[in-house]
Coordinates of C-alpha atoms in Angstrom, one line a residue:
M12 CA 119.6 142.4 109.5
K13 CA 118.3 140.8 106.3
D14 CA 116.1 137.7 106.5
R15 CA 117.6 134.4 105.7
P16 CA 116.9 133.4 102.1
T17 CA 115.0 130.3 101.3
L18 CA 116.5 127.4 99.4
A19 CA 114.0 128.1 96.6
Q20 CA 115.2 131.7 96.4
I21 CA 118.8 130.7 96.3
K22 CA 118.1 128.2 93.5
R23 CA 116.0 130.6 91.5
S24 CA 117.9 133.8 91.6
W25 CA 121.4 133.6 93.1
P26 CA 124.4 133.9 90.8
A27 CA 127.1 131.1 90.4
T28 CA 129.1 132.6 93.3
V29 CA 128.3 134.8 96.2
N30 CA 130.3 136.7 98.7
A31 CA 131.0 135.2 102.2
S32 CA 128.5 137.6 103.8
E33 CA 125.6 136.3 101.6
A34 CA 126.7 132.7 102.1
A35 CA 126.9 133.1 105.8
R36 CA 123.4 134.6 105.9
A37 CA 122.1 131.6 104.0
I38 CA 123.8 129.1 106.3
G39 CA 122.8 131.0 109.5
C40 CA 126.3 131.9 110.8
S41 CA 128.3 135.1 111.0
K42 CA 130.5 136.3 108.1
S43 CA 133.6 136.3 110.4
H44 CA 132.9 132.6 111.4
L45 CA 132.5 131.5 107.8
N46 CA 135.7 133.4 106.8
A47 CA 137.6 131.7 109.7
L48 CA 136.4 128.3 108.5
I49 CA 137.4 129.1 105.0
K50 CA 140.9 130.2 106.1
Q51 CA 141.3 127.0 108.1
G52 CA 140.1 124.8 105.2
Q53 CA 137.1 123.7 107.3
A54 CA 134.3 125.4 105.5
P55 CA 131.2 123.3 104.7
V56 CA 131.1 124.9 101.2
Q57 CA 133.4 125.2 98.2
T58 CA 135.1 128.5 97.5
V59 CA 136.7 130.1 94.5
P60 CA 140.5 130.0 94.9
G61 CA 142.9 132.8 94.1
L62 CA 140.8 135.9 94.9
G63 CA 143.1 137.2 97.6
S64 CA 141.4 138.2 100.8
R65 CA 137.9 138.1 99.2
N66 CA 136.1 134.8 99.6
R67 CA 133.6 133.8 97.0
V68 CA 131.4 130.8 97.7
I69 CA 130.2 128.5 94.9
T70 CA 126.4 128.6 95.1
A71 CA 126.0 125.0 94.0
S72 CA 128.0 123.9 97.0
L73 CA 125.8 126.1 99.2
I74 CA 122.7 124.5 97.8
R75 CA 124.1 121.0 98.4
L76 CA 124.8 121.9 102.0
L77 CA 121.3 123.4 102.6
E78 CA 119.6 120.4 100.9
G79 CA 121.3 118.0 103.2
P80 CA 123.2 114.8 102.6
D81 CA 120.3 112.7 101.5
A82 CA 119.0 115.1 98.8
H83 CA 121.4 113.9 96.1
D84 CA 121.1 110.2 96.9
Q85 CA 118.7 109.0 94.2
K86 CA 119.5 105.3 94.4
G87 CA 116.5 103.1 94.7
D88 CA 116.1 100.0 96.8
D89 CA 116.7 97.9 93.7
D90 CA 120.3 99.2 93.4
A91 CA 121.4 97.7 96.7
A92 CA 122.9 94.3 96.3

């Protein structure tokens, strides 16, 4: 089994979309589990629609998931009113 990629590796060298197997490895779940979540519309990542039975995951959505919910909240304390 391949090692789980780091966030830095994903940001630096992954293409715009990856297959479900690579995305699952990055998330830390099985490919079958991720595919089931995609089929149910419950996946924590965005996929490319219309590719038949092949699921492609949008790498930017994978990065957002791995960074966590606070990573893109850049508001400072001065913005709160």
